[in-house]
Coordinates of C-alpha atoms and ligand atoms in Angstrom, one line a residue:
Chain P
M1 CA -41.8 0.6 0.5
S2 CA -44.9 -1.1 -0.9
T3 CA -46.3 2.1 -2.3
A4 CA -43.2 3.4 -3.9
L5 CA -43.8 1.5 -7.1
T6 CA -47.1 1.5 -8.9
P7 CA -47.4 -1.3 -11.4
R8 CA -47.8 0.0 -14.9
D9 CA -49.8 -2.9 -16.1
G10 CA -51.8 -5.5 -14.3
A11 CA -49.4 -8.3 -14.8
G12 CA -45.7 -8.4 -13.8
V13 CA -44.8 -6.5 -10.7
R14 CA -47.3 -7.5 -8.1
R15 CA -47.2 -5.5 -4.9
G16 CA -50.4 -6.4 -3.1
A17 CA -52.3 -3.7 -1.2
G18 CA -49.4 -4.0 1.3
L19 CA -49.5 -4.3 5.0
P20 CA -49.8 -1.0 6.9
K21 CA -46.8 -0.4 9.2
W22 CA -48.8 -0.8 12.4
S23 CA -50.0 -4.3 11.5
L24 CA -46.6 -5.9 12.3
W25 CA -46.6 -4.1 15.7
A26 CA -50.1 -5.5 16.2
V27 CA -48.8 -9.0 15.4
A28 CA -46.0 -8.5 17.8
A29 CA -48.2 -7.2 20.6
G30 CA -50.7 -10.0 19.9
S31 CA -48.1 -12.7 20.1
V32 CA -46.7 -11.3 23.3
A33 CA -50.2 -11.2 24.8
L34 CA -50.9 -14.7 23.6
A35 CA -47.6 -16.0 24.9
V36 CA -48.3 -14.5 28.3
G37 CA -51.8 -16.1 28.2
I38 CA -50.3 -19.5 27.3
G39 CA -47.7 -19.2 29.9
L40 CA -50.2 -18.4 32.7
V41 CA -52.6 -21.1 31.6
A42 CA -49.9 -23.8 31.2
G43 CA -48.3 -22.7 34.4
L44 CA -44.8 -22.0 32.9
T45 CA -42.7 -20.3 35.5
S46 CA -39.8 -19.4 33.3
H47 CA -40.1 -16.1 31.5
V48 CA -37.5 -17.3 29.0
Q49 CA -40.1 -19.8 27.8
W50 CA -42.7 -17.0 27.5
G51 CA -40.3 -15.1 25.4
L52 CA -39.5 -18.0 23.1
I53 CA -43.2 -18.7 22.7
A54 CA -43.8 -15.1 21.8
A55 CA -41.0 -15.1 19.3
L56 CA -42.4 -18.2 17.6
L57 CA -45.9 -16.8 17.5
F58 CA -44.6 -13.6 16.1
V59 CA -42.8 -15.4 13.2
L60 CA -45.8 -17.6 12.5
G61 CA -48.2 -14.7 12.8
T62 CA -46.2 -12.5 10.5
Y63 CA -46.3 -15.3 7.9
G64 CA -50.0 -15.8 8.2
V65 CA -50.9 -12.2 8.0
A66 CA -48.5 -11.4 5.2
A67 CA -49.5 -14.5 3.2
R68 CA -53.1 -13.5 3.3
A69 CA -52.6 -9.8 2.5
E70 CA -49.6 -9.8 0.2
G71 CA -49.0 -13.3 -1.2
R72 CA -46.5 -16.0 -0.5
R73 CA -43.3 -14.4 -1.8
Q74 CA -43.8 -11.3 0.3
A75 CA -44.7 -13.4 3.2
K76 CA -41.4 -15.2 3.0
D77 CA -39.6 -11.9 2.9
R78 CA -41.5 -10.8 6.0
V79 CA -40.6 -14.0 7.8
A80 CA -36.9 -13.5 7.0
T81 CA -37.2 -9.9 8.4
A82 CA -39.0 -11.2 11.5
L83 CA -36.3 -13.9 12.1
V84 CA -33.6 -11.2 12.0
W85 CA -35.5 -9.2 14.5
V86 CA -36.0 -12.1 16.8
A87 CA -32.3 -13.0 16.5
F88 CA -31.4 -9.4 17.3
L89 CA -33.6 -9.4 20.4
L90 CA -32.1 -12.7 21.5
A91 CA -28.7 -11.2 21.3
V92 CA -29.6 -7.9 23.0
V93 CA -31.6 -9.3 25.9
P94 CA -28.7 -10.9 27.8
L95 CA -26.6 -7.7 27.2
V96 CA -29.3 -5.4 28.5
S97 CA -30.0 -7.7 31.4
L98 CA -26.3 -7.8 32.3
V99 CA -25.9 -4.0 32.1
W100 CA -29.1 -3.6 34.1
T101 CA -28.1 -5.9 36.8
T102 CA -24.6 -4.4 37.1
V103 CA -25.9 -0.8 37.2
S104 CA -28.7 -1.5 39.6
R105 CA -26.5 -3.3 42.1
G106 CA -23.4 -1.2 41.4
V107 CA -24.8 2.3 42.0
K108 CA -25.4 1.4 45.7
V109 CA -22.0 2.3 46.9
L110 CA -20.5 3.9 43.8
D111 CA -19.7 7.5 44.6
G112 CA -16.9 10.0 44.7
Y113 CA -15.6 8.6 48.0
F114 CA -15.6 5.0 46.6
L115 CA -13.6 6.1 43.6
S116 CA -11.1 8.1 45.5
H117 CA -10.2 5.9 48.5
S118 CA -8.5 2.6 48.9
M119 CA -9.6 -0.3 51.1
G120 CA -6.8 0.5 53.6
L121 CA -7.7 -1.1 56.9
V122 CA -11.4 -1.5 56.2
A123 CA -12.3 -5.1 56.9
D124 CA -14.1 -7.1 54.2
S125 CA -17.3 -7.3 56.2
E126 CA -17.4 -3.6 57.1
P127 CA -18.9 -1.0 54.8
G128 CA -16.7 1.8 53.4
G129 CA -13.5 1.7 51.6
G130 CA -13.0 2.2 47.8
I131 CA -11.3 1.1 44.7
Y132 CA -8.9 3.9 44.0
H133 CA -5.9 1.6 44.5
A134 CA -7.5 -1.0 42.1
I135 CA -8.2 1.6 39.4
L136 CA -4.7 2.9 39.7
G137 CA -3.3 -0.6 39.5
S138 CA -5.4 -1.5 36.5
L139 CA -4.5 1.6 34.7
E140 CA -0.8 1.1 35.3
Q141 CA -0.8 -2.6 34.5
V142 CA -3.0 -2.3 31.4
G143 CA -1.2 0.8 30.3
L144 CA 2.2 -0.8 30.5
A145 CA 0.9 -4.0 28.8
T146 CA -0.4 -1.9 26.0
A147 CA 2.8 0.1 25.7
I148 CA 4.6 -3.3 25.2
G149 CA 2.0 -5.3 23.4
A150 CA 0.5 -2.8 20.9
P151 CA 3.8 -1.7 19.2
I152 CA 5.1 -5.2 19.0
G153 CA 1.8 -6.4 17.6
V154 CA 1.5 -3.7 15.1
L155 CA 5.1 -4.1 13.9
T156 CA 4.6 -7.8 13.6
A157 CA 1.6 -7.3 11.5
I158 CA 3.4 -4.8 9.3
Y159 CA 6.2 -7.3 8.8
L160 CA 3.7 -10.0 7.9
V161 CA 1.7 -8.0 5.4
E162 CA 4.3 -5.7 3.9
Y163 CA 7.5 -7.7 4.0
G164 CA 6.8 -11.2 5.1
R165 CA 7.7 -13.9 2.5
G166 CA 8.7 -17.5 2.8
R167 CA 9.6 -19.5 5.9
L168 CA 10.0 -16.9 8.5
A169 CA 6.6 -15.3 7.7
L170 CA 5.0 -18.7 7.9
A171 CA 6.6 -19.4 11.2
V172 CA 5.6 -16.1 12.7
T173 CA 2.0 -16.6 11.5
F174 CA 2.0 -20.0 13.1
F175 CA 3.3 -18.8 16.4
V176 CA 0.8 -15.9 16.4
D177 CA -2.0 -18.6 15.9
V178 CA -0.6 -20.6 18.8
M179 CA -0.4 -17.5 21.0
T180 CA -4.0 -16.7 20.3
G181 CA -4.9 -20.0 21.9
I182 CA -2.8 -19.5 25.1
P183 CA -5.2 -19.5 28.2
S184 CA -4.5 -16.5 30.4
I185 CA -3.6 -18.6 33.4
V186 CA -0.9 -20.3 31.3
A187 CA 0.6 -16.9 30.3
G188 CA 0.5 -16.1 34.0
L189 CA 2.3 -19.3 34.9
F190 CA 4.9 -18.6 32.4
I191 CA 5.8 -15.3 33.9
L192 CA 5.5 -16.8 37.4
S193 CA 8.1 -19.4 36.5
L194 CA 10.5 -16.6 35.5
M195 CA 9.8 -14.8 38.7
L196 CA 10.5 -17.9 40.7
I197 CA 13.8 -18.4 38.9
L198 CA 14.8 -14.8 39.6
D199 CA 13.4 -15.0 43.1
L200 CA 11.1 -12.0 42.7
Q201 CA 8.0 -11.1 44.8
P202 CA 4.7 -10.2 43.0
F203 CA 4.7 -6.7 41.4
G204 CA 2.5 -4.9 38.8
F205 CA 4.8 -5.1 35.9
A206 CA 5.0 -8.9 36.0
G207 CA 1.2 -8.8 35.4
S208 CA 1.7 -6.3 32.5
L209 CA 4.1 -8.8 30.9
A210 CA 1.5 -11.6 31.0
L211 CA -1.2 -9.2 29.7
A212 CA 1.1 -8.1 26.9
I213 CA 1.5 -11.8 25.9
L214 CA -2.3 -12.1 25.8
M215 CA -2.7 -8.9 23.9
M216 CA -0.1 -9.3 21.2
P217 CA -1.8 -11.9 19.0
V218 CA -5.1 -10.1 19.1
V219 CA -3.4 -6.9 17.9
V220 CA -1.4 -8.7 15.2
R221 CA -4.6 -10.4 13.8
S222 CA -6.7 -7.3 13.7
T223 CA -3.9 -5.1 12.4
E224 CA -3.1 -7.6 9.7
E225 CA -6.7 -7.5 8.5
M226 CA -6.7 -3.7 8.4
L227 CA -3.4 -3.5 6.5
K228 CA -4.7 -6.0 3.9
L229 CA -7.7 -3.8 3.3
V230 CA -5.4 -1.0 2.1
P231 CA -5.5 -1.2 -1.7
N232 CA -2.3 -2.2 -3.3
E233 CA -2.8 0.7 -5.8
L234 CA -2.0 3.2 -3.0
R235 CA 1.3 1.5 -2.2
E236 CA 2.2 1.5 -5.9
A237 CA 1.2 5.1 -6.4
S238 CA 3.5 6.0 -3.5
L239 CA 6.4 3.9 -4.7
A240 CA 6.0 5.2 -8.2
L241 CA 6.6 8.7 -6.8
G242 CA 10.0 7.6 -5.7
I243 CA 9.0 7.3 -2.1
P244 CA 11.0 4.6 -0.3
K245 CA 9.0 1.6 1.0
W246 CA 9.3 2.3 4.7
R247 CA 8.0 5.9 4.2
T248 CA 5.2 4.5 2.0
I249 CA 4.2 2.3 4.9
L250 CA 4.6 5.0 7.5
K251 CA 2.9 7.9 5.6
V252 CA 0.4 6.2 3.3
V253 CA -0.4 2.7 4.5
L254 CA -0.6 3.3 8.2
P255 CA -2.6 6.6 8.0
T256 CA -5.1 4.9 5.7
S257 CA -5.7 2.1 8.1
L258 CA -5.1 4.0 11.4
G259 CA -8.8 4.0 12.4
G260 CA -9.1 0.3 12.1
I261 CA -5.8 -0.4 13.8
T262 CA -6.8 1.8 16.7
T263 CA -10.1 0.0 17.1
G264 CA -8.3 -3.3 17.1
V265 CA -5.9 -2.2 19.8
M266 CA -8.7 -0.8 21.9
L267 CA -10.6 -4.0 21.7
A268 CA -7.5 -5.9 22.8
V269 CA -7.1 -3.5 25.7
A270 CA -10.7 -4.1 26.6
R271 CA -10.0 -7.8 26.6
I272 CA -7.0 -7.7 28.9
A273 CA -8.5 -5.1 31.2
G274 CA -10.9 -7.9 32.5
E275 CA -8.2 -10.5 33.0
T276 CA -8.1 -11.9 36.5
A277 CA -6.0 -15.1 36.5
P278 CA -2.5 -13.7 35.6
V279 CA -3.0 -10.8 37.9
L280 CA -3.9 -13.1 40.7
L281 CA -0.7 -15.0 40.2
L282 CA 1.7 -12.2 39.5
V283 CA 0.4 -9.0 41.1
F284 CA -1.3 -10.7 44.1
G285 CA -3.6 -7.9 45.2
N286 CA -3.1 -5.2 47.8
P287 CA -5.7 -3.3 49.9
F288 CA -3.3 -0.3 50.1
I289 CA -2.4 2.2 47.4
N290 CA 0.8 1.2 45.6
A291 CA 1.5 3.6 42.7
N292 CA 4.8 1.8 41.8
P293 CA 4.1 -1.0 39.3
F294 CA 7.7 -2.1 39.5
E295 CA 7.8 -3.0 43.2
G296 CA 5.4 -4.6 45.6
A297 CA 2.0 -6.2 45.2
Q298 CA -0.7 -4.0 43.5
A299 CA -4.5 -4.2 43.2
S300 CA -6.4 -4.4 40.0
L301 CA -10.1 -4.1 39.2
P302 CA -10.9 -7.6 38.1
L303 CA -8.9 -9.0 41.0
Y304 CA -10.6 -6.7 43.4
I305 CA -14.0 -7.8 42.2
Y306 CA -13.0 -11.4 42.6
Q307 CA -11.6 -11.0 46.1
Q308 CA -14.5 -8.9 47.4
Y309 CA -17.0 -11.4 46.0
A310 CA -15.1 -14.3 47.5
Q311 CA -15.3 -12.6 50.9
S312 CA -18.9 -11.6 50.7
A313 CA -20.8 -14.9 51.0
G314 CA -23.3 -13.5 48.6
A315 CA -24.4 -10.4 50.6
G316 CA -23.1 -7.6 52.7
A317 CA -20.7 -4.7 52.2
A318 CA -18.1 -6.6 50.2
Y319 CA -20.8 -7.8 47.8
D320 CA -21.9 -4.3 47.1
R321 CA -18.3 -3.2 46.6
A322 CA -17.8 -6.1 44.1
W323 CA -20.8 -4.9 42.0
A324 CA -19.7 -1.2 42.2
A325 CA -16.2 -2.2 41.0
S326 CA -17.8 -4.3 38.2
L327 CA -19.7 -1.3 37.1
T328 CA -16.6 0.8 37.1
L329 CA -14.8 -1.8 35.0
I330 CA -17.6 -2.0 32.4
A331 CA -17.6 1.8 32.3
F332 CA -13.8 1.8 31.8
V333 CA -14.0 -0.6 28.9
M334 CA -17.0 1.2 27.4
I335 CA -15.2 4.6 27.5
L336 CA -12.2 3.0 25.8
N337 CA -14.4 1.6 23.1
L338 CA -16.1 5.0 22.6
V339 CA -12.7 6.7 22.4
A340 CA -11.6 4.1 19.8
R341 CA -14.7 4.7 17.7
G342 CA -14.1 8.4 17.9
I343 CA -10.6 8.0 16.7
A344 CA -11.7 5.6 14.0
R345 CA -14.3 8.1 12.7
W346 CA -12.0 11.0 13.0
K347 CA -9.1 9.3 11.1
A348 CA -11.2 7.4 8.6
P349 CA -10.3 8.1 4.9
K350 CA -12.2 11.2 3.9
T351 CA -14.9 10.8 1.4
G352 CA -17.7 12.9 0.2
R353 CA -17.6 15.8 -2.2
Chain C
M1 CA 14.8 17.8 -18.9
A2 CA 13.1 15.0 -20.7
K3 CA 15.3 12.0 -21.4
R4 CA 15.6 9.4 -24.0
I5 CA 14.8 5.7 -23.3
D6 CA 16.8 3.0 -24.9
V7 CA 15.7 -0.6 -24.3
S8 CA 17.6 -3.6 -25.5
G9 CA 16.9 -7.3 -25.2
L10 CA 14.4 -6.9 -22.3
T11 CA 12.7 -10.0 -20.9
A12 CA 10.5 -9.9 -17.9
F13 CA 9.2 -12.8 -15.6
Y14 CA 6.6 -13.3 -13.0
G15 CA 8.2 -16.1 -11.1
A16 CA 8.8 -18.8 -13.7
H17 CA 6.3 -17.3 -16.1
K18 CA 7.9 -15.3 -18.9
A19 CA 5.5 -12.5 -19.6
I20 CA 7.5 -10.6 -22.3
E21 CA 10.5 -11.5 -24.3
D22 CA 13.4 -9.7 -26.0
I23 CA 12.0 -6.3 -26.5
S24 CA 14.1 -3.5 -27.9
M25 CA 13.1 0.0 -28.7
T26 CA 14.1 3.6 -28.5
V27 CA 11.8 6.4 -27.2
E28 CA 12.8 9.9 -28.1
P29 CA 12.7 12.7 -25.6
R30 CA 9.7 15.1 -25.7
S31 CA 7.6 12.7 -27.7
V32 CA 4.6 10.6 -27.1
T33 CA 4.8 6.9 -27.7
A34 CA 1.7 4.7 -27.6
F35 CA 1.7 1.0 -26.8
I36 CA -1.2 -0.9 -28.4
G37 CA -2.0 -4.6 -28.5
P38 CA -4.4 -7.2 -27.3
S39 CA -5.0 -7.7 -23.5
G40 CA -2.4 -9.8 -21.8
C41 CA 0.3 -9.2 -24.3
G42 CA 2.5 -7.5 -21.7
K43 CA 2.1 -3.8 -22.3
S44 CA 1.6 -3.0 -18.6
T45 CA 4.4 -5.4 -17.7
F46 CA 6.8 -3.7 -20.2
L47 CA 5.8 -0.2 -19.0
R48 CA 6.5 -1.2 -15.4
T49 CA 9.9 -2.4 -16.3
L50 CA 10.7 1.2 -17.4
N51 CA 10.6 2.5 -13.8
R52 CA 11.5 -0.6 -12.0
M53 CA 7.9 -1.1 -10.7
H54 CA 7.9 -4.5 -12.1
E55 CA 10.0 -5.9 -9.3
V56 CA 7.5 -4.7 -6.7
T57 CA 5.3 -7.6 -7.8
P58 CA 6.4 -10.7 -5.8
G59 CA 8.5 -12.9 -8.2
G60 CA 9.0 -10.0 -10.7
R61 CA 12.3 -10.3 -12.4
V62 CA 13.9 -8.6 -15.4
E63 CA 16.7 -9.4 -17.8
G64 CA 18.2 -7.0 -20.4
K65 CA 19.0 -3.3 -20.4
V66 CA 17.1 -0.1 -20.1
L67 CA 19.1 3.1 -20.7
L68 CA 17.8 6.5 -19.5
D69 CA 20.0 8.7 -21.6
D70 CA 23.2 6.8 -20.9
E71 CA 22.5 5.4 -17.5
D72 CA 21.4 1.7 -17.1
L73 CA 18.4 1.6 -14.8
Y74 CA 19.2 -2.0 -14.0
G75 CA 22.9 -1.4 -13.5
S76 CA 24.4 -2.7 -10.3
G77 CA 24.2 -0.1 -7.5
V78 CA 21.3 1.8 -9.1
D79 CA 18.6 2.5 -6.5
P80 CA 15.1 1.7 -7.8
V81 CA 13.8 4.5 -5.6
S82 CA 15.9 7.1 -7.4
V83 CA 14.8 5.6 -10.8
R84 CA 11.2 6.1 -9.9
R85 CA 11.9 9.8 -9.1
E86 CA 13.1 10.2 -12.7
V87 CA 10.4 8.1 -14.3
G88 CA 6.9 8.8 -13.0
M89 CA 3.8 6.8 -13.5
V90 CA 0.0 7.3 -13.8
F91 CA -2.2 4.2 -13.3
Q92 CA -5.3 2.9 -14.9
R93 CA -7.6 3.7 -12.0
P94 CA -7.2 7.1 -10.4
N95 CA -5.7 6.5 -7.0
P96 CA -5.3 9.6 -4.9
F97 CA -4.2 9.1 -1.3
P98 CA -7.5 8.9 0.6
T99 CA -6.2 10.4 3.9
M100 CA -4.7 13.5 2.2
S101 CA -6.2 16.7 0.9
I102 CA -5.9 17.8 -2.7
F103 CA -2.9 20.0 -1.7
E104 CA -1.2 17.2 0.2
N105 CA -1.7 14.7 -2.6
V106 CA 0.2 16.9 -5.0
A107 CA 2.8 17.7 -2.4
A108 CA 3.1 14.1 -1.3
G109 CA 6.1 13.3 -3.6
L110 CA 8.1 16.2 -2.3
R111 CA 7.1 16.0 1.3
L112 CA 7.7 12.3 1.7
N113 CA 11.0 12.5 0.0
G114 CA 12.2 15.5 2.1
G115 CA 14.7 18.0 0.8
Y116 CA 12.3 20.8 -0.1
R117 CA 11.8 24.3 1.3
K118 CA 8.4 25.1 2.8
S119 CA 8.1 28.2 0.7
E120 CA 8.5 26.2 -2.4
L121 CA 5.7 23.9 -1.7
D122 CA 2.8 26.3 -2.5
D123 CA 4.4 27.2 -5.8
V124 CA 5.1 23.6 -6.8
V125 CA 1.5 22.6 -6.0
E126 CA 0.1 25.4 -8.0
K127 CA 2.4 24.9 -10.9
S128 CA 1.7 21.1 -11.0
L129 CA -2.1 21.6 -10.8
R130 CA -1.9 24.2 -13.6
G131 CA 0.2 21.8 -15.5
A132 CA -2.5 19.2 -15.1
N133 CA -5.2 21.7 -16.1
L134 CA -6.9 21.2 -12.8
W135 CA -6.0 24.5 -11.0
N136 CA -9.1 26.4 -11.8
E137 CA -11.4 23.6 -10.7
V138 CA -9.8 23.0 -7.4
K139 CA -8.0 26.2 -6.3
D140 CA -10.9 27.0 -3.9
R141 CA -10.8 23.7 -2.2
L142 CA -7.2 22.6 -1.9
N143 CA -7.8 21.4 1.6
K144 CA -10.7 19.1 0.7
P145 CA -10.0 15.4 0.3
G146 CA -8.8 14.3 -3.1
S147 CA -11.3 11.5 -3.2
G148 CA -14.1 14.0 -3.4
L149 CA -13.3 14.9 -7.0
S150 CA -14.8 13.3 -10.1
G151 CA -13.0 10.4 -11.8
G152 CA -11.5 12.6 -14.5
Q153 CA -10.4 15.2 -12.0
Q154 CA -8.9 12.5 -9.8
Q155 CA -6.9 11.3 -12.7
R156 CA -5.6 14.8 -13.5
L157 CA -4.8 15.1 -9.8
C158 CA -2.8 11.9 -10.1
I159 CA -1.0 13.4 -13.1
A160 CA -0.3 16.6 -11.1
R161 CA 1.0 14.5 -8.3
A162 CA 3.3 12.6 -10.7
I163 CA 4.7 15.8 -12.4
A164 CA 5.2 17.6 -9.1
V165 CA 8.4 15.7 -8.5
E166 CA 9.7 16.8 -11.9
P167 CA 10.3 13.4 -13.5
R168 CA 12.1 13.1 -16.9
V169 CA 9.7 10.5 -18.2
L170 CA 6.0 10.0 -17.6
L171 CA 4.5 6.5 -18.0
M172 CA 0.7 6.2 -18.3
D173 CA -1.1 2.8 -18.2
E174 CA -4.5 3.2 -19.8
P175 CA -5.1 6.5 -18.0
C176 CA -8.5 7.1 -19.6
S177 CA -10.0 3.7 -19.6
A178 CA -12.0 4.4 -16.4
L179 CA -13.1 7.8 -17.6
D180 CA -16.0 9.3 -19.6
P181 CA -15.4 10.8 -23.1
I182 CA -15.2 14.4 -21.9
S183 CA -12.6 13.7 -19.2
T184 CA -10.7 11.5 -21.7
L185 CA -10.5 14.5 -24.1
A186 CA -9.3 16.7 -21.2
I187 CA -6.5 14.2 -20.5
E188 CA -5.6 13.9 -24.2
D189 CA -5.2 17.7 -24.5
L190 CA -3.1 17.6 -21.4
I191 CA -0.8 14.9 -22.9
G192 CA -0.3 17.2 -25.9
E193 CA 0.9 20.0 -23.5
L194 CA 3.0 17.7 -21.3
K195 CA 5.1 16.4 -24.1
E196 CA 6.8 19.8 -24.3
R197 CA 8.4 18.9 -21.0
F198 CA 8.4 15.2 -20.6
T199 CA 9.0 12.0 -22.5
I200 CA 5.6 10.3 -22.4
V201 CA 4.8 6.6 -22.9
I202 CA 1.1 5.7 -22.9
V203 CA -0.7 2.3 -23.0
T204 CA -4.1 2.5 -24.6
H205 CA -6.8 0.2 -25.9
N206 CA -8.3 3.0 -27.9
M207 CA -6.9 3.2 -31.5
Q208 CA -8.3 6.7 -32.1
Q209 CA -6.6 7.8 -28.9
A210 CA -3.3 6.4 -30.0
A211 CA -3.7 8.0 -33.4
R212 CA -4.7 11.4 -31.8
V213 CA -2.0 11.7 -29.1
S214 CA 1.1 9.8 -30.1
D215 CA 4.0 10.5 -32.4
R216 CA 5.2 6.9 -32.4
T217 CA 3.2 3.7 -31.9
A218 CA 4.4 0.3 -30.8
F219 CA 2.3 -2.8 -31.5
F220 CA 2.7 -5.7 -29.1
N221 CA 1.3 -9.2 -29.6
L222 CA 1.5 -12.7 -28.3
A223 CA 3.3 -15.2 -30.4
G224 CA 0.7 -17.7 -29.4
V225 CA -1.4 -18.9 -26.4
G226 CA 0.9 -19.3 -23.4
Q227 CA 3.8 -17.7 -25.2
P228 CA 5.4 -14.5 -23.9
G229 CA 4.4 -11.1 -25.4
R230 CA 6.7 -9.5 -28.1
L231 CA 7.1 -6.2 -29.7
V232 CA 5.8 -6.7 -33.3
E233 CA 6.8 -3.3 -34.6
I234 CA 7.3 0.3 -33.7
D235 CA 7.0 3.1 -36.1
D236 CA 5.7 6.6 -36.7
T237 CA 2.0 6.6 -35.7
E238 CA 1.0 7.8 -39.2
R239 CA 2.7 4.8 -40.8
I240 CA 1.4 2.3 -38.3
F241 CA -2.2 3.5 -39.0
S242 CA -1.9 3.9 -42.7
N243 CA 0.7 1.5 -44.0
P244 CA 2.2 -0.8 -41.3
S245 CA 5.0 -3.1 -42.4
V246 CA 3.6 -6.2 -40.6
Q247 CA 0.3 -7.8 -41.6
A248 CA -0.6 -8.6 -37.9
T249 CA -0.5 -4.9 -37.1
E250 CA -2.9 -4.1 -39.9
D251 CA -5.2 -6.9 -38.9
Y252 CA -5.3 -5.6 -35.3
I253 CA -5.8 -2.0 -36.2
S254 CA -8.6 -2.8 -38.7
G255 CA -10.3 -4.9 -36.0
R256 CA -9.8 -8.3 -37.6
F257 CA -8.6 -9.7 -34.3
G258 CA -7.8 -8.7 -30.7
Ligands
ADP401 N1 1.0 -9.8 -11.0 C1 1.1 -10.8 -11.9 N2 1.5 -12.0 -11.6 C2 1.7 -13.0 -12.5 N3 1.5 -12.8 -13.8 C3 1.1 -11.6 -14.2 C4 0.9 -10.5 -13.3 N4 0.5 -9.4 -14.0 C5 0.4 -9.8 -15.3 N5 0.8 -11.1 -15.4 C6 0.8 -11.9 -16.7 O1 1.7 -11.2 -17.6 C7 1.2 -11.2 -18.9 C8 1.1 -9.8 -19.4 O2 0.1 -9.1 -18.6 P1 0.0 -7.5 -18.7 O3 1.3 -6.9 -18.8 O4 -1.0 -7.0 -17.7 O5 -0.8 -7.3 -20.1 P2 -1.5 -6.1 -20.8 O6 -1.3 -4.9 -19.9 O7 -1.0 -6.0 -22.1 O8 -3.0 -6.4 -20.8 C9 -0.2 -11.9 -18.8 O9 0.0 -13.2 -19.3 C10 -0.5 -11.9 -17.4 O10 -1.2 -13.1 -17.0
MG402 MG1 -2.6 -3.6 -18.8

């Protein structure tokens, strides 16, 4: 970057000799070493403090080195870059640490047997058992919730963006906002009250209904944003060909925004896949395999994690199973996200010559 | 077959704002009519009333009559969708459908309207692309996305897309203003060929273009700031550019205002 332009005359563009690439790495290594030194000498036990000292030293060091070698303006530029890097690391560290913890504790009992068997009669304190029943329950509950929530959400967004005018649209927008704020336990209680009125016992589909309520506003919001990104000129081009409005929406607007809509729906799915509270109230949990979401208590992954952890007193077989199930849940959500990205890329408007 | 347009007493609103007032004119079949005038005088608005695209804008409303041959486009029971099949439109900025290939773009009008035979489609696409002078440039990459073409090619693709549904009239709103001079020339040549088959109305900011391509020219102007736009005069292009009957037209054409 610093060698790309050679100043034609002495004045004007001043790009000092420039710092070689390695110098910033050197500054980084130096600040980490110094931070470790300071931490040891001052007897700081928390590694978080070490990290923060290193980050601070890195930013200051970058400024000092760059100011000396390149001048003040470039030094400010370097500091801004350094700050972005520090922020990036701050954001990534918890993520990596979380994934690392889950993987290292989860792989202990995660194997083919674990994925293909239910808890059955295995007592919580004994090793063995698996999460097949919970995976099955999660897939069915989340699948049904998506089958209800995603179409309603997408259609609502289409109404709001393509047709909505006046009072009704305002009211719908308002209620979507309100729904966004509903805590998951409240959605669960709402369905529970219906179940009590109808005198029903817990079953999977009741959980799906609560999850659908939680999912809908998220889908509406993200779909709305995606539809608004479709240029009006495309709608007009289609209408001007004598194509009716509904076909314009179906064949021009939706395909153009399909990638984004899919991503939004997948993110909403990922969100509800981890919901515990409504499932606890409505689906109840079940150590046996129950493949029928419309009758009888079912298990689900987040609920399984909670119940195993609650039984484990912080160690033992149930504790290991809780971590293995957590790893499975993270993998499940991650795969969904990858699929969504794949679809988004595959369906993105084609550009390039 | 190309059709004649007969406008009488046409006024258009955006909500409460009156954009154009009391416009009457006749456009002959198989002719090119150019609309000129300063920005904001309502040329686009008027053009869009001719295929009922004006009412797509929220608050858009029209009073008056537009006869296509003898049918009133604003008569009760007339479906705006069917009007737009008869009166096609090309926009200022090329806007091919980004998810569709070149072939699909041209076929879009037929496909999305239904009522065509599969075997027809190839012929229609080829004929329309030839009609838009684009066939030779794209015949080897019909399945590539339309957005991969150059700006001028994209605009001709949009013209091909518009003529593929066999409209009677073709409206063009500053079709060259986003294009380079070579592409502009290509489109002007194309307009000369298309007028054999269609009635063409074109809005342009380029006087030379109006003089080159059109048979008749209409000059629009604002009566004053905040006033609605009006048709000042419409006449044979030659007369408008040599000896207009209204002083304002001459001032505008000779660059004294606007
Ligand atoms: N979508 C719209 N909503 C409200 N007013 C508009 C809209 N489009 C155009 N107008 C108004 O209508 C008048 C005519 O605009 P337009 O037809 O675009 O003029 P031209 O094409 O001659 O430049 C202008 O006063 C403009 O502000
Ligand atoms: Mg205009």
